[in-house]
Coordinates of N, CA and C in Angstrom, one line a residue:
X1 N 49.7 291.5 -169.8 CA 50.2 291.7 -168.5 C 51.5 291.0 -168.3
X2 N 52.5 291.7 -167.8 CA 53.8 291.1 -167.6 C 53.7 290.2 -166.3
X3 N 54.4 289.0 -166.3 CA 54.4 288.3 -165.1 C 55.8 287.6 -165.0
X4 N 56.4 287.8 -163.8 CA 57.8 287.2 -163.7 C 57.7 285.7 -163.7
X5 N 56.6 285.1 -163.2 CA 56.4 283.7 -163.1 C 56.3 283.1 -164.5
X6 N 55.5 283.7 -165.4 CA 55.4 283.3 -166.8 C 56.7 283.4 -167.5
X7 N 57.3 284.5 -167.3 CA 58.7 284.7 -167.9 C 59.6 283.6 -167.5
X8 N 59.6 283.3 -166.2 CA 60.4 282.2 -165.7 C 60.1 280.9 -166.3
X9 N 58.8 280.5 -166.4 CA 58.4 279.3 -167.0 C 58.7 279.1 -168.4
X10 N 58.6 280.3 -169.2 CA 58.9 280.2 -170.6 C 60.3 280.1 -171.0
X11 N 61.2 280.3 -169.9 CA 62.6 280.2 -170.2 C 63.3 279.1 -169.4
X12 N 62.5 278.3 -168.7 CA 63.0 277.2 -167.9 C 63.6 276.2 -168.8
X13 N 64.9 275.6 -168.5 CA 65.4 274.5 -169.2 C 66.3 273.8 -168.3
X14 N 66.9 272.7 -168.8 CA 67.7 271.7 -168.0 C 69.1 272.0 -168.2
X15 N 69.9 272.0 -167.2 CA 71.3 272.3 -167.2 C 72.1 270.9 -167.5
X16 N 73.2 270.9 -168.2 CA 73.9 269.7 -168.4 C 74.4 269.1 -167.1
X17 N 74.1 267.8 -166.8 CA 74.5 267.3 -165.5 C 75.9 267.4 -165.2
X18 N 76.9 267.2 -166.0 CA 78.3 267.3 -165.6 C 78.7 268.8 -165.2
X19 N 77.9 269.7 -165.5 CA 78.2 271.1 -165.2 C 77.5 271.6 -163.9
X20 N 76.8 270.7 -163.3 CA 76.2 271.0 -162.0 C 77.2 270.8 -160.9
X21 N 77.6 271.9 -160.2 CA 78.8 271.8 -159.3 C 78.4 272.2 -157.9
X22 N 79.3 272.1 -156.9 CA 79.1 272.6 -155.5 C 79.0 274.1 -155.6
X23 N 78.3 274.7 -154.7 CA 77.7 274.1 -153.6 C 76.3 273.5 -153.9
X24 N 76.1 272.4 -153.2 CA 74.7 271.8 -153.3 C 73.7 272.6 -152.5
X25 N 72.4 272.4 -152.7 CA 71.5 273.1 -151.9 C 71.7 272.7 -150.4
X26 N 71.5 273.7 -149.5 CA 71.6 273.5 -148.1 C 70.4 272.7 -147.7
X27 N 70.4 272.2 -146.4 CA 69.3 271.5 -145.8 C 68.0 272.4 -145.9
X28 N 68.1 273.7 -145.6 CA 67.0 274.5 -145.6 C 66.4 274.7 -147.0
X29 N 67.3 274.8 -148.0 CA 66.9 274.8 -149.4 C 66.1 273.5 -149.8
X30 N 66.7 272.4 -149.3 CA 66.1 271.1 -149.7 C 64.7 271.0 -149.1
X31 N 64.6 271.5 -147.9 CA 63.3 271.4 -147.2 C 62.3 272.3 -148.0
X32 N 62.7 273.5 -148.4 CA 61.8 274.4 -149.2 C 61.4 273.6 -150.5
X33 N 62.4 273.0 -151.2 CA 62.1 272.3 -152.5 C 61.1 271.2 -152.3
X34 N 61.3 270.4 -151.2 CA 60.3 269.3 -151.0 C 59.0 269.8 -150.6
X35 N 58.9 271.0 -149.8 CA 57.6 271.5 -149.5 C 56.9 272.0 -150.8
X36 N 57.7 272.6 -151.7 CA 57.0 273.0 -152.9 C 56.6 271.8 -153.8
X37 N 57.5 270.8 -153.9 CA 57.3 269.6 -154.6 C 55.9 268.9 -154.1
X38 N 55.6 269.0 -152.9 CA 54.5 268.3 -152.3 C 53.1 269.1 -152.6
X39 N 53.2 270.2 -153.1 CA 52.0 271.1 -153.4 C 51.5 270.8 -154.8
X40 N 51.1 269.7 -155.0 CA 50.7 269.3 -156.4 C 49.3 268.6 -156.3
X41 N 48.6 268.5 -157.4 CA 47.3 267.8 -157.3 C 47.6 266.4 -156.8
X42 N 46.8 266.0 -155.8 CA 46.9 264.6 -155.2 C 45.5 264.2 -154.8
X43 N 44.8 263.6 -155.7 CA 43.5 263.1 -155.6 C 43.4 262.2 -154.3
X44 N 42.5 262.5 -153.4 CA 42.4 261.6 -152.2 C 43.4 262.0 -151.1
X45 N 44.3 262.9 -151.4 CA 45.3 263.3 -150.4 C 46.1 262.0 -149.9
X46 N 46.5 261.2 -150.9 CA 47.2 260.0 -150.7 C 48.7 260.1 -150.5
X47 N 49.3 261.2 -150.9 CA 50.7 261.5 -151.0 C 51.4 260.2 -151.5
X48 N 51.1 259.9 -152.8 CA 51.6 258.7 -153.4 C 53.0 258.8 -154.1
X49 N 53.8 259.6 -153.4 CA 55.2 259.8 -153.8 C 56.1 260.1 -152.6
X50 N 57.3 259.9 -152.7 CA 58.3 260.2 -151.7 C 59.6 260.6 -152.3
X51 N 60.6 261.0 -151.6 CA 61.8 261.6 -152.1 C 62.9 260.9 -151.4
X52 N 64.0 260.5 -152.1 CA 65.3 260.0 -151.6 C 66.4 260.9 -151.9
X53 N 67.1 261.2 -150.9 CA 68.3 262.1 -151.1 C 69.5 261.3 -151.3
X54 N 70.2 261.5 -152.4 CA 71.6 260.8 -152.6 C 72.6 262.0 -152.6
X55 N 73.4 262.0 -151.6 CA 74.4 263.1 -151.5 C 75.6 262.5 -150.7
X56 N 76.6 263.3 -150.7 CA 77.9 262.9 -150.1 C 78.4 261.6 -150.7
X57 N 79.1 260.8 -149.8 CA 79.7 259.5 -150.2 C 78.6 258.6 -150.7
X58 N 77.4 258.7 -150.4 CA 76.4 257.7 -150.8 C 76.3 257.7 -152.4
X59 N 76.6 258.9 -153.0 CA 76.6 258.9 -154.5 C 77.7 258.1 -155.1
X60 N 78.8 258.0 -154.5 CA 79.9 257.2 -154.9 C 79.6 255.7 -154.8
X61 N 79.1 255.4 -153.6 CA 78.7 254.0 -153.3 C 77.6 253.4 -154.3
X62 N 76.7 254.4 -154.6 CA 75.6 253.9 -155.6 C 76.3 253.7 -156.9
X63 N 77.3 254.5 -157.3 CA 78.0 254.3 -158.6 C 78.6 252.8 -158.5
X64 N 79.3 252.5 -157.5 CA 80.0 251.2 -157.4 C 79.0 250.1 -157.6
X65 N 77.9 250.2 -156.9 CA 76.8 249.2 -157.0 C 76.1 249.1 -158.4
X66 N 76.0 250.3 -159.0 CA 75.5 250.3 -160.4 C 76.5 249.6 -161.4
X67 N 77.7 249.9 -161.2 CA 78.7 249.2 -162.1 C 78.7 247.7 -161.9
X68 N 78.6 247.3 -160.6 CA 78.5 245.9 -160.3 C 77.3 245.2 -160.9
X69 N 76.2 245.9 -160.8 CA 74.9 245.4 -161.3 C 74.9 245.3 -162.8
X70 N 75.5 246.3 -163.5 CA 75.6 246.3 -164.9 C 76.5 245.2 -165.4
X71 N 77.6 244.9 -164.7 CA 78.5 243.8 -165.0 C 77.9 242.5 -164.8
X72 N 77.1 242.4 -163.8 CA 76.3 241.1 -163.5 C 75.2 240.8 -164.6
X73 N 74.7 241.9 -165.1 CA 73.6 241.7 -166.1 C 74.2 241.5 -167.5
X74 N 75.4 242.1 -167.8 CA 75.9 242.2 -169.2 C 77.2 241.6 -169.4
X75 N 77.9 241.1 -168.3 CA 79.2 240.6 -168.4 C 80.2 241.8 -168.2
X76 N 81.5 241.4 -168.4 CA 82.5 242.5 -168.2 C 82.2 243.8 -168.9
X77 N 82.4 244.9 -168.3 CA 82.1 246.1 -169.0 C 83.4 246.7 -169.5
X78 N 83.3 247.3 -170.7 CA 84.5 248.1 -171.1 C 84.8 249.2 -170.2
X79 N 86.0 249.7 -170.1 CA 86.4 250.7 -169.1 C 85.5 252.0 -169.2
X80 N 85.2 252.4 -170.3 CA 84.4 253.6 -170.5 C 83.0 253.5 -169.9
X81 N 82.4 252.3 -170.2 CA 81.1 252.0 -169.6 C 81.1 251.8 -168.1
X82 N 82.2 251.1 -167.6 CA 82.3 251.0 -166.2 C 82.4 252.3 -165.5
X83 N 83.2 253.2 -166.1 CA 83.4 254.5 -165.4 C 82.1 255.3 -165.5
X84 N 81.3 255.2 -166.6 CA 80.1 255.8 -166.7 C 79.1 255.4 -165.6
X85 N 79.0 254.1 -165.3 CA 78.2 253.7 -164.2 C 78.7 254.2 -162.8
X86 N 80.0 254.2 -162.7 CA 80.6 254.7 -161.4 C 80.2 256.2 -161.1
X87 N 80.0 256.9 -162.2 CA 79.8 258.4 -162.0 C 78.3 258.7 -162.1
X88 N 77.4 257.8 -162.3 CA 76.0 258.1 -162.5 C 75.4 259.1 -161.5
X89 N 75.7 258.8 -160.2 CA 75.1 259.7 -159.2 C 76.1 260.7 -158.6
X90 N 77.4 260.7 -159.0 CA 78.3 261.7 -158.5 C 78.7 262.8 -159.4
X91 N 77.9 262.9 -160.5 CA 78.2 264.0 -161.4 C 77.6 265.3 -160.9
X92 N 76.6 265.3 -160.1 CA 76.0 266.5 -159.5 C 76.2 266.3 -158.0
X93 N 76.2 267.4 -157.3 CA 76.5 267.3 -155.8 C 75.2 266.8 -155.0
X94 N 74.0 266.8 -155.7 CA 72.8 266.3 -155.0 C 71.9 265.7 -156.1
X95 N 71.5 264.5 -155.8 CA 70.4 263.8 -156.6 C 69.3 263.5 -155.7
X96 N 68.1 263.9 -156.2 CA 66.9 263.6 -155.4 C 66.0 262.6 -156.2
X97 N 65.8 261.4 -155.7 CA 65.0 260.4 -156.4 C 63.6 260.8 -156.1
X98 N 62.7 260.9 -157.1 CA 61.3 261.1 -156.9 C 60.6 259.8 -157.2
X99 N 60.0 259.2 -156.2 CA 59.5 257.9 -156.2 C 58.0 257.8 -156.2
X100 N 57.4 257.1 -157.1 CA 56.0 256.9 -157.1 C 55.7 255.7 -156.1
X101 N 55.0 256.0 -155.1 CA 54.6 255.1 -154.1 C 53.2 255.0 -153.9
X102 N 52.6 254.2 -154.9 CA 51.1 254.2 -154.9 C 50.5 253.5 -153.7
X103 N 49.3 254.0 -153.4 CA 48.6 253.5 -152.2 C 47.3 252.7 -152.7
X104 N 46.9 251.7 -152.0 CA 45.7 251.0 -152.3 C 44.5 251.8 -152.2
X105 N 43.8 252.0 -153.3 CA 42.6 252.8 -153.2 C 41.6 252.3 -154.4
X106 N 40.5 252.1 -154.1 CA 39.5 251.5 -155.0 C 39.0 252.6 -156.0
X107 N 39.1 253.8 -155.6 CA 38.6 254.9 -156.4 C 39.6 255.7 -157.3
X108 N 40.8 255.6 -156.9 CA 41.9 256.4 -157.6 C 42.9 255.5 -158.3
X109 N 43.0 255.5 -159.6 CA 43.8 254.6 -160.3 C 45.3 254.9 -160.1
X110 N 46.2 253.9 -160.2 CA 47.6 254.0 -159.9 C 48.3 255.0 -161.0
X111 N 47.7 255.0 -162.2 CA 48.3 255.8 -163.2 C 48.2 257.3 -162.8
X112 N 47.1 257.6 -162.1 CA 46.8 259.0 -161.6 C 47.8 259.3 -160.6
X113 N 48.1 258.4 -159.7 CA 49.1 258.6 -158.6 C 50.5 258.8 -159.2
X114 N 50.8 258.0 -160.2 CA 52.1 258.2 -160.9 C 52.2 259.6 -161.5
X115 N 51.1 260.0 -162.1 CA 51.2 261.4 -162.7 C 51.4 262.5 -161.6
X116 N 50.8 262.3 -160.4 CA 51.0 263.2 -159.3 C 52.5 263.3 -159.0
X117 N 53.1 262.1 -159.1 CA 54.6 262.0 -158.8 C 55.4 262.8 -159.8
X118 N 54.9 262.8 -161.1 CA 55.5 263.5 -162.1 C 55.4 265.0 -161.8
X119 N 54.2 265.4 -161.4 CA 54.0 266.9 -161.0 C 54.9 267.3 -159.9
X120 N 55.1 266.3 -158.9 CA 56.0 266.6 -157.8 C 57.4 266.8 -158.3
X121 N 57.8 266.0 -159.2 CA 59.2 266.2 -159.8 C 59.3 267.5 -160.5
X122 N 58.3 267.8 -161.2 CA 58.4 269.2 -161.9 C 58.5 270.4 -160.9
X123 N 57.6 270.3 -159.8 CA 57.7 271.3 -158.8 C 59.0 271.3 -158.2
X124 N 59.6 270.2 -157.9 CA 60.9 270.1 -157.3 C 61.9 270.8 -158.2
X125 N 61.9 270.6 -159.5 CA 62.9 271.2 -160.3 C 62.6 272.7 -160.5
X126 N 61.4 273.1 -160.5 CA 61.1 274.6 -160.7 C 61.5 275.3 -159.4
X127 N 61.3 274.7 -158.2 CA 61.7 275.3 -157.0 C 63.2 275.4 -156.9
X128 N 63.9 274.4 -157.3 CA 65.3 274.4 -157.3 C 65.9 275.5 -158.1
X129 N 65.3 275.6 -159.3 CA 65.6 276.7 -160.3 C 65.3 278.0 -159.7
X130 N 64.2 278.2 -159.0 CA 63.9 279.5 -158.5 C 64.8 279.9 -157.3
X131 N 65.4 278.8 -156.6 CA 66.4 279.2 -155.7 C 67.8 279.3 -156.2
X132 N 67.9 279.2 -157.5 CA 69.2 279.6 -158.2 C 70.0 278.4 -158.6
X133 N 69.5 277.2 -158.5 CA 70.2 276.0 -158.8 C 69.8 275.5 -160.2
X134 N 70.8 274.8 -160.8 CA 70.5 274.1 -162.1 C 70.0 272.7 -161.8
X135 N 69.1 272.2 -162.7 CA 68.6 270.9 -162.5 C 68.5 270.1 -163.9
X136 N 68.4 268.8 -163.7 CA 68.2 267.9 -164.9 C 67.6 266.7 -164.4
X137 N 66.6 266.1 -165.0 CA 66.0 264.8 -164.5 C 66.2 263.8 -165.6
X138 N 66.6 262.6 -165.1 CA 66.8 261.4 -165.9 C 66.2 260.3 -165.1
X139 N 66.1 259.1 -165.9 CA 65.6 257.8 -165.2 C 66.6 256.7 -165.4
X140 N 66.9 256.4 -166.6 CA 68.0 255.4 -166.9 C 67.7 254.0 -166.7
X141 N 68.5 253.0 -167.2 CA 68.3 251.6 -167.2 C 68.0 251.0 -165.8
X142 N 68.6 251.5 -164.8 CA 68.4 250.9 -163.4 C 67.1 251.2 -162.9
X143 N 66.3 252.2 -163.5 CA 65.0 252.5 -163.0 C 64.0 251.4 -163.4
X144 N 64.4 250.6 -164.5 CA 63.4 249.6 -165.1 C 63.8 248.2 -164.6
X145 N 64.7 248.0 -163.7 CA 65.0 246.6 -163.2 C 64.8 246.6 -161.8
X146 N 64.1 245.5 -161.3 CA 63.9 245.4 -159.8 C 65.1 245.5 -159.0
X147 N 66.2 244.8 -159.4 CA 67.4 244.9 -158.7 C 68.0 246.3 -158.5
X148 N 67.9 247.1 -159.6 CA 68.3 248.5 -159.5 C 67.5 249.3 -158.6
X149 N 66.1 249.1 -158.7 CA 65.2 249.9 -157.8 C 65.5 249.5 -156.4
X150 N 65.7 248.2 -156.1 CA 65.9 247.8 -154.7 C 67.2 248.4 -154.1
X151 N 68.3 248.4 -155.0 CA 69.5 248.9 -154.6 C 69.4 250.5 -154.3
X152 N 68.6 251.1 -155.0 CA 68.4 252.6 -154.8 C 67.4 253.0 -153.7
X153 N 66.9 252.0 -153.0 CA 66.1 252.2 -151.8 C 64.6 252.2 -152.1
X154 N 64.1 251.7 -153.3 CA 62.7 251.6 -153.5 C 62.1 250.2 -153.1
X155 N 60.9 250.3 -152.6 CA 60.2 249.1 -152.2 C 59.7 248.3 -153.5
X156 N 59.4 247.0 -153.5 CA 59.0 246.4 -154.7 C 57.8 247.0 -155.4
X157 N 56.9 247.6 -154.7 CA 55.7 248.2 -155.4 C 56.0 249.6 -155.9
X158 N 57.1 250.2 -155.6 CA 57.4 251.6 -156.0 C 58.2 251.6 -157.4
X159 N 58.0 252.7 -158.0 CA 58.7 253.0 -159.3 C 59.3 254.4 -159.3
X160 N 60.3 254.5 -160.1 CA 61.1 255.7 -160.2 C 60.2 256.7 -161.2
X161 N 59.9 257.9 -160.7 CA 59.5 259.0 -161.5 C 60.7 259.6 -162.2
X162 N 61.8 259.9 -161.5 CA 62.9 260.4 -162.1 C 63.9 260.8 -161.0
X163 N 65.2 260.9 -161.4 CA 66.3 261.3 -160.5 C 66.6 262.7 -160.9
X164 N 66.4 263.6 -160.0 CA 66.6 265.0 -160.2 C 68.0 265.4 -159.8
X165 N 68.9 265.7 -160.7 CA 70.3 266.2 -160.4 C 70.3 267.6 -160.2
X166 N 70.8 268.1 -159.1 CA 70.8 269.5 -158.6 C 72.2 270.0 -158.2
X167 N 72.5 271.2 -158.7 CA 73.8 271.7 -158.2 C 73.8 273.3 -158.6
X168 N 74.9 273.9 -158.3 CA 75.1 275.3 -158.8 C 75.5 275.2 -160.2
X169 N 75.0 276.2 -161.0 CA 75.3 276.2 -162.4 C 75.4 277.6 -162.8
X170 N 76.5 277.7 -163.6 CA 76.8 279.1 -164.3 C 76.3 278.9 -165.7
X171 N 75.1 279.5 -165.9 CA 74.3 279.3 -167.1 C 74.6 280.4 -168.0
X172 N 73.8 280.6 -169.1 CA 72.5 280.0 -169.2 C 72.7 278.6 -169.7
X173 N 71.7 277.8 -169.4 CA 71.6 276.4 -169.9 C 71.4 276.4 -171.4
X174 N 71.9 275.5 -172.1 CA 71.7 275.5 -173.6 C 70.3 275.3 -174.0
X175 N 69.8 276.1 -175.0 CA 68.5 276.0 -175.4 C 68.4 274.9 -176.4
X176 N 67.2 274.2 -176.5 CA 67.0 273.2 -177.5 C 65.7 273.5 -178.3
X177 N 65.5 272.9 -179.4 CA 64.3 273.3 -180.2 C 63.1 272.9 -179.4
X178 N 62.1 273.8 -179.4 CA 60.8 273.5 -178.6 C 59.7 273.3 -179.6
X179 N 58.7 272.6 -179.2 CA 57.5 272.5 -180.1 C 56.8 273.8 -180.3
X180 N 56.1 273.9 -181.4 CA 55.3 275.1 -181.6 C 54.0 275.0 -180.9
X181 N 53.8 275.8 -179.9 CA 52.6 275.7 -179.0 C 51.3 275.6 -179.8
X182 N 51.2 276.3 -180.9 CA 50.0 276.4 -181.7 C 49.6 275.1 -182.3
X183 N 50.5 274.1 -182.4 CA 50.2 272.8 -182.9 C 49.9 271.8 -181.8
X184 N 49.8 272.2 -180.6 CA 49.7 271.3 -179.5 C 48.3 271.3 -178.9
X185 N 47.3 272.2 -179.4 CA 46.1 272.2 -178.9 C 45.0 272.5 -180.0
X186 N 43.8 272.1 -179.7 CA 42.7 272.4 -180.7 C 41.4 272.3 -179.9
X187 N 40.4 272.9 -180.4 CA 39.1 272.9 -179.8 C 38.5 271.5 -179.9
X188 N 37.6 271.1 -179.0 CA 37.1 269.8 -179.0 C 36.2 269.7 -180.3
X189 N 36.3 268.6 -181.0 CA 35.6 268.4 -182.3 C 34.8 267.1 -182.3
X190 N 34.6 266.5 -181.1 CA 33.6 265.3 -181.0 C 34.5 264.1 -180.8
X191 N 33.9 262.9 -180.7 CA 34.6 261.7 -180.4 C 35.6 261.3 -181.5
X192 N 36.6 260.6 -181.0 CA 37.6 260.2 -182.0 C 37.1 259.2 -183.0
X193 N 37.4 259.4 -184.3 CA 36.8 258.5 -185.3 C 37.9 257.9 -186.1
X194 N 39.2 258.1 -185.8 CA 40.3 257.5 -186.4 C 40.6 258.0 -187.7

C-alpha cells in the first residue's frame, strides 16, 4: 500500500545548517510545530520538556556570549574559532532549543522523560519539514557545561536535548549512508548470555 507519510519518512534528512535561509517559520508555523512536537509519548502526562526560541538579534547576542565563554574556558581563541562561536546560533534564521525539564516522580524515571524530549525534538523536525522548511539538530560543547546551559536559558536541573536549526532550504538535502534495516532487528532469542 502506498503511503505519503512513509514515503516522507523514508526520505527525511537534515539540511546543512549554513544553507538554511530566510524566511524563517512564521509565528503560526512555529505554533503548529510546537503543537506537533508535544504529541509524543509522555508517561504520566508530565510534559517533561519545553522549547526555547532563539531568533532575531538574540541569536547574535548568544554568539557573543558563547565566544566569551569559550575564551574564558580555553584562553584566547584563534580568529577562526572565535568567529565559529559568534555564528553558532545565527547561521539559521530560527533555532529552537528542545529542553529536557524532568519532573519529580517516584514512578517515572528521568531517563524516560529525557527520551520523551528526544521524541518531541523529532516531531518538531518532522513537522517543520512537512511545512516545507529544512532542519538540522545539534547539541555541541555548550550543552555539556553548566555555564553554557544557564546562559542559554536552562535551569540547573534541565538538560539540552538538542538545538533544532530551521529555515528555508532549496534542497534536496545531501544524502548520507544509512544503515541496512535488516541488520537492526531480530526476533527475541532469550536472555542475554554475552
